[in-house]
């Protein structure tokens, strides 16, 4: 009889752990919110979040109006044609260094691995922003979030 109570206690404990684990999983989902757009790091964060959410119209709104800016359709097609593919990539947006109407934001990119034993390593990079009409706009981002040919002079042989 004592063994049955002991086994029952173990099973109840395991069941409680499963319920707690499931509750934590569903309630602690990473929820990312957009930040205020009055700082360079806020704009960089919002751009990355919009790209990851596939909200290309919102992401396009963060691009600077500079020479050879891609059209919205060219911008969107870069993602749809996998010329820019941030899938499996995470980013930590760091501090901004502001110098007049220009800013540099530290960005650390994280890539997912298929190996469960690999440690997460970050690759430091940076985003460049310019202030236009009182708003911070991106002029460059790391490759996984940016197409190399945006803002480039068209090639005419």
PDB file of C-alpha atoms in Angstrom:
ATOM      1  CA  UNK A   1       0.000   0.000   0.000  1.00  0.00           C
ATOM      2  CA  UNK A   2       2.860   2.366   0.815  1.00  0.00           C
ATOM      3  CA  UNK A   3       4.348   1.734  -2.634  1.00  0.00           C
ATOM      4  CA  UNK A   4       1.096   2.695  -4.353  1.00  0.00           C
ATOM      5  CA  UNK A   5       0.979   6.034  -2.487  1.00  0.00           C
ATOM      6  CA  UNK A   6       4.638   6.680  -3.343  1.00  0.00           C
ATOM      7  CA  UNK A   7       4.064   5.910  -7.047  1.00  0.00           C
ATOM      8  CA  UNK A   8       0.931   8.058  -7.058  1.00  0.00           C
ATOM      9  CA  UNK A   9       2.901  10.933  -5.509  1.00  0.00           C
ATOM     10  CA  UNK A  10       5.598  10.649  -8.188  1.00  0.00           C
ATOM     11  CA  UNK A  11       3.018  10.642 -10.986  1.00  0.00           C
ATOM     12  CA  UNK A  12       1.239  13.673  -9.512  1.00  0.00           C
ATOM     13  CA  UNK A  13       4.597  15.484  -9.236  1.00  0.00           C
ATOM     14  CA  UNK A  14       5.443  14.699 -12.867  1.00  0.00           C
ATOM     15  CA  UNK A  15       1.995  15.870 -13.967  1.00  0.00           C
ATOM     16  CA  UNK A  16       2.407  19.134 -12.038  1.00  0.00           C
ATOM     17  CA  UNK A  17       5.815  19.735 -13.656  1.00  0.00           C
ATOM     18  CA  UNK A  18       4.330  19.173 -17.124  1.00  0.00           C
ATOM     19  CA  UNK A  19       1.491  21.613 -16.426  1.00  0.00           C
ATOM     20  CA  UNK A  20       3.931  24.235 -15.082  1.00  0.00           C
ATOM     21  CA  UNK A  21       6.242  23.791 -18.083  1.00  0.00           C
ATOM     22  CA  UNK A  22       3.358  24.207 -20.541  1.00  0.00           C
ATOM     23  CA  UNK A  23       2.041  27.267 -18.701  1.00  0.00           C
ATOM     24  CA  UNK A  24       5.471  28.888 -18.769  1.00  0.00           C
ATOM     25  CA  UNK A  25       5.923  28.082 -22.439  1.00  0.00           C
ATOM     26  CA  UNK A  26       2.651  29.693 -23.480  1.00  0.00           C
ATOM     27  CA  UNK A  27       2.839  32.718 -21.176  1.00  0.00           C
ATOM     28  CA  UNK A  28       6.512  33.620 -21.623  1.00  0.00           C
ATOM     29  CA  UNK A  29       6.557  33.867 -25.401  1.00  0.00           C
ATOM     30  CA  UNK A  30       8.927  36.605 -26.541  1.00  0.00           C
ATOM     31  CA  UNK A  31       6.714  39.508 -27.401  1.00  0.00           C
ATOM     32  CA  UNK A  32       8.491  42.236 -29.269  1.00  0.00           C
ATOM     33  CA  UNK A  33       6.955  45.654 -29.466  1.00  0.00           C
ATOM     34  CA  UNK A  34       7.817  48.610 -31.614  1.00  0.00           C
ATOM     35  CA  UNK A  35       9.839  51.313 -29.878  1.00  0.00           C
ATOM     36  CA  UNK A  36       9.539  55.086 -30.185  1.00  0.00           C
ATOM     37  CA  UNK A  37      11.024  56.269 -33.484  1.00  0.00           C
ATOM     38  CA  UNK A  38      12.793  59.338 -32.117  1.00  0.00           C
ATOM     39  CA  UNK A  39      16.163  57.603 -31.625  1.00  0.00           C
ATOM     40  CA  UNK A  40      18.435  55.822 -34.127  1.00  0.00           C
ATOM     41  CA  UNK A  41      18.411  52.593 -32.119  1.00  0.00           C
ATOM     42  CA  UNK A  42      14.601  52.700 -31.954  1.00  0.00           C
ATOM     43  CA  UNK A  43      14.413  53.015 -35.760  1.00  0.00           C
ATOM     44  CA  UNK A  44      16.905  50.153 -36.248  1.00  0.00           C
ATOM     45  CA  UNK A  45      14.920  47.978 -33.814  1.00  0.00           C
ATOM     46  CA  UNK A  46      11.621  48.781 -35.531  1.00  0.00           C
ATOM     47  CA  UNK A  47      13.053  48.073 -38.989  1.00  0.00           C
ATOM     48  CA  UNK A  48      14.341  44.647 -37.911  1.00  0.00           C
ATOM     49  CA  UNK A  49      11.018  43.852 -36.232  1.00  0.00           C
ATOM     50  CA  UNK A  50       9.025  44.939 -39.305  1.00  0.00           C
ATOM     51  CA  UNK A  51      11.230  42.795 -41.579  1.00  0.00           C
ATOM     52  CA  UNK A  52      10.903  39.759 -39.300  1.00  0.00           C
ATOM     53  CA  UNK A  53       7.124  40.305 -39.208  1.00  0.00           C
ATOM     54  CA  UNK A  54       7.155  40.563 -43.018  1.00  0.00           C
ATOM     55  CA  UNK A  55       5.586  44.025 -42.781  1.00  0.00           C
ATOM     56  CA  UNK A  56       7.557  45.308 -45.765  1.00  0.00           C
ATOM     57  CA  UNK A  57       5.566  48.503 -46.126  1.00  0.00           C
ATOM     58  CA  UNK A  58       6.409  49.544 -42.565  1.00  0.00           C
ATOM     59  CA  UNK A  59      10.057  48.493 -43.020  1.00  0.00           C
ATOM     60  CA  UNK A  60      10.308  50.473 -46.258  1.00  0.00           C
ATOM     61  CA  UNK A  61       9.176  53.573 -44.389  1.00  0.00           C
ATOM     62  CA  UNK A  62      12.392  53.463 -42.353  1.00  0.00           C
ATOM     63  CA  UNK A  63      14.642  53.790 -45.431  1.00  0.00           C
ATOM     64  CA  UNK A  64      16.399  57.084 -46.076  1.00  0.00           C
ATOM     65  CA  UNK A  65      15.461  59.140 -49.110  1.00  0.00           C
ATOM     66  CA  UNK A  66      18.869  59.050 -50.765  1.00  0.00           C
ATOM     67  CA  UNK A  67      20.064  58.726 -54.346  1.00  0.00           C
ATOM     68  CA  UNK A  68      19.211  55.338 -55.907  1.00  0.00           C
ATOM     69  CA  UNK A  69      16.757  54.392 -53.165  1.00  0.00           C
ATOM     70  CA  UNK A  70      14.935  51.214 -54.232  1.00  0.00           C
ATOM     71  CA  UNK A  71      11.283  51.466 -55.112  1.00  0.00           C
ATOM     72  CA  UNK A  72       8.883  49.801 -52.706  1.00  0.00           C
ATOM     73  CA  UNK A  73       8.322  46.990 -55.208  1.00  0.00           C
ATOM     74  CA  UNK A  74      12.088  46.402 -55.619  1.00  0.00           C
ATOM     75  CA  UNK A  75      12.445  46.439 -51.837  1.00  0.00           C
ATOM     76  CA  UNK A  76       9.649  43.911 -51.365  1.00  0.00           C
ATOM     77  CA  UNK A  77      10.887  41.675 -54.185  1.00  0.00           C
ATOM     78  CA  UNK A  78      14.305  41.436 -52.533  1.00  0.00           C
ATOM     79  CA  UNK A  79      12.635  39.603 -49.659  1.00  0.00           C
ATOM     80  CA  UNK A  80      10.185  37.584 -51.735  1.00  0.00           C
ATOM     81  CA  UNK A  81      12.975  36.387 -54.063  1.00  0.00           C
ATOM     82  CA  UNK A  82      15.243  35.540 -51.096  1.00  0.00           C
ATOM     83  CA  UNK A  83      17.864  38.084 -52.096  1.00  0.00           C
ATOM     84  CA  UNK A  84      17.461  39.217 -48.493  1.00  0.00           C
ATOM     85  CA  UNK A  85      16.557  36.384 -46.161  1.00  0.00           C
ATOM     86  CA  UNK A  86      16.590  37.082 -42.430  1.00  0.00           C
ATOM     87  CA  UNK A  87      14.914  33.747 -41.573  1.00  0.00           C
ATOM     88  CA  UNK A  88      16.802  32.057 -38.773  1.00  0.00           C
ATOM     89  CA  UNK A  89      18.544  35.302 -37.881  1.00  0.00           C
ATOM     90  CA  UNK A  90      18.115  37.289 -34.711  1.00  0.00           C
ATOM     91  CA  UNK A  91      19.439  40.716 -33.922  1.00  0.00           C
ATOM     92  CA  UNK A  92      20.276  42.617 -30.775  1.00  0.00           C
ATOM     93  CA  UNK A  93      20.210  46.351 -31.289  1.00  0.00           C
ATOM     94  CA  UNK A  94      22.829  48.097 -29.197  1.00  0.00           C
ATOM     95  CA  UNK A  95      23.827  51.643 -28.481  1.00  0.00           C
ATOM     96  CA  UNK A  96      23.785  54.497 -30.952  1.00  0.00           C
ATOM     97  CA  UNK A  97      26.601  56.926 -31.553  1.00  0.00           C
ATOM     98  CA  UNK A  98      25.229  60.197 -32.909  1.00  0.00           C
ATOM     99  CA  UNK A  99      27.389  62.683 -34.770  1.00  0.00           C
ATOM    100  CA  UNK A 100      25.236  65.573 -35.949  1.00  0.00           C
ATOM    101  CA  UNK A 101      22.743  64.273 -38.530  1.00  0.00           C
ATOM    102  CA  UNK A 102      24.401  60.848 -38.776  1.00  0.00           C
ATOM    103  CA  UNK A 103      24.316  57.900 -36.408  1.00  0.00           C
ATOM    104  CA  UNK A 104      25.878  54.471 -36.093  1.00  0.00           C
ATOM    105  CA  UNK A 105      23.971  51.775 -34.198  1.00  0.00           C
ATOM    106  CA  UNK A 106      25.716  48.643 -32.952  1.00  0.00           C
ATOM    107  CA  UNK A 107      23.962  45.480 -34.132  1.00  0.00           C
ATOM    108  CA  UNK A 108      24.791  41.917 -33.155  1.00  0.00           C
ATOM    109  CA  UNK A 109      23.418  39.261 -35.506  1.00  0.00           C
ATOM    110  CA  UNK A 110      22.670  35.758 -34.266  1.00  0.00           C
ATOM    111  CA  UNK A 111      22.255  32.839 -36.629  1.00  0.00           C
ATOM    112  CA  UNK A 112      20.364  29.671 -35.788  1.00  0.00           C
ATOM    113  CA  UNK A 113      22.115  26.349 -36.038  1.00  0.00           C
ATOM    114  CA  UNK A 114      20.556  22.983 -36.761  1.00  0.00           C
ATOM    115  CA  UNK A 115      22.916  21.417 -34.216  1.00  0.00           C
ATOM    116  CA  UNK A 116      21.371  21.488 -30.729  1.00  0.00           C
ATOM    117  CA  UNK A 117      24.828  21.403 -29.118  1.00  0.00           C
ATOM    118  CA  UNK A 118      26.181  24.545 -30.770  1.00  0.00           C
ATOM    119  CA  UNK A 119      26.396  27.659 -28.671  1.00  0.00           C
ATOM    120  CA  UNK A 120      24.826  30.878 -29.816  1.00  0.00           C
ATOM    121  CA  UNK A 121      27.445  33.261 -31.077  1.00  0.00           C
ATOM    122  CA  UNK A 122      26.953  36.791 -32.258  1.00  0.00           C
ATOM    123  CA  UNK A 123      28.463  38.597 -35.178  1.00  0.00           C
ATOM    124  CA  UNK A 124      28.951  42.321 -34.476  1.00  0.00           C
ATOM    125  CA  UNK A 125      27.946  44.745 -37.191  1.00  0.00           C
ATOM    126  CA  UNK A 126      26.383  48.185 -37.447  1.00  0.00           C
ATOM    127  CA  UNK A 127      23.539  50.135 -38.954  1.00  0.00           C
ATOM    128  CA  UNK A 128      23.992  53.594 -40.436  1.00  0.00           C
ATOM    129  CA  UNK A 129      21.298  56.242 -40.164  1.00  0.00           C
ATOM    130  CA  UNK A 130      20.800  59.809 -41.282  1.00  0.00           C
ATOM    131  CA  UNK A 131      18.447  62.443 -39.953  1.00  0.00           C
ATOM    132  CA  UNK A 132      16.018  63.674 -42.596  1.00  0.00           C
ATOM    133  CA  UNK A 133      13.245  66.168 -41.870  1.00  0.00           C
ATOM    134  CA  UNK A 134      13.713  65.564 -38.134  1.00  0.00           C
ATOM    135  CA  UNK A 135      13.395  61.752 -38.438  1.00  0.00           C
ATOM    136  CA  UNK A 136      16.061  59.064 -38.305  1.00  0.00           C
ATOM    137  CA  UNK A 137      16.198  56.933 -41.462  1.00  0.00           C
ATOM    138  CA  UNK A 138      18.353  53.945 -42.375  1.00  0.00           C
ATOM    139  CA  UNK A 139      21.011  54.255 -45.036  1.00  0.00           C
ATOM    140  CA  UNK A 140      22.599  50.861 -44.356  1.00  0.00           C
ATOM    141  CA  UNK A 141      21.982  47.699 -42.336  1.00  0.00           C
ATOM    142  CA  UNK A 142      23.784  44.351 -42.002  1.00  0.00           C
ATOM    143  CA  UNK A 143      23.484  42.036 -45.002  1.00  0.00           C
ATOM    144  CA  UNK A 144      20.811  39.636 -43.732  1.00  0.00           C
ATOM    145  CA  UNK A 145      18.418  42.567 -43.416  1.00  0.00           C
ATOM    146  CA  UNK A 146      19.656  44.591 -46.390  1.00  0.00           C
ATOM    147  CA  UNK A 147      20.187  44.001 -50.112  1.00  0.00           C
ATOM    148  CA  UNK A 148      23.672  44.899 -51.317  1.00  0.00           C
ATOM    149  CA  UNK A 149      22.345  46.702 -54.388  1.00  0.00           C
ATOM    150  CA  UNK A 150      20.043  49.162 -52.613  1.00  0.00           C
ATOM    151  CA  UNK A 151      21.326  52.723 -53.031  1.00  0.00           C
ATOM    152  CA  UNK A 152      23.935  51.583 -55.563  1.00  0.00           C
ATOM    153  CA  UNK A 153      24.477  53.237 -58.922  1.00  0.00           C
ATOM    154  CA  UNK A 154      22.795  51.047 -61.595  1.00  0.00           C
ATOM    155  CA  UNK A 155      25.322  49.125 -63.682  1.00  0.00           C
ATOM    156  CA  UNK A 156      25.399  50.311 -67.313  1.00  0.00           C
ATOM    157  CA  UNK A 157      28.138  48.627 -69.341  1.00  0.00           C
TER     158      UNK A 157
END
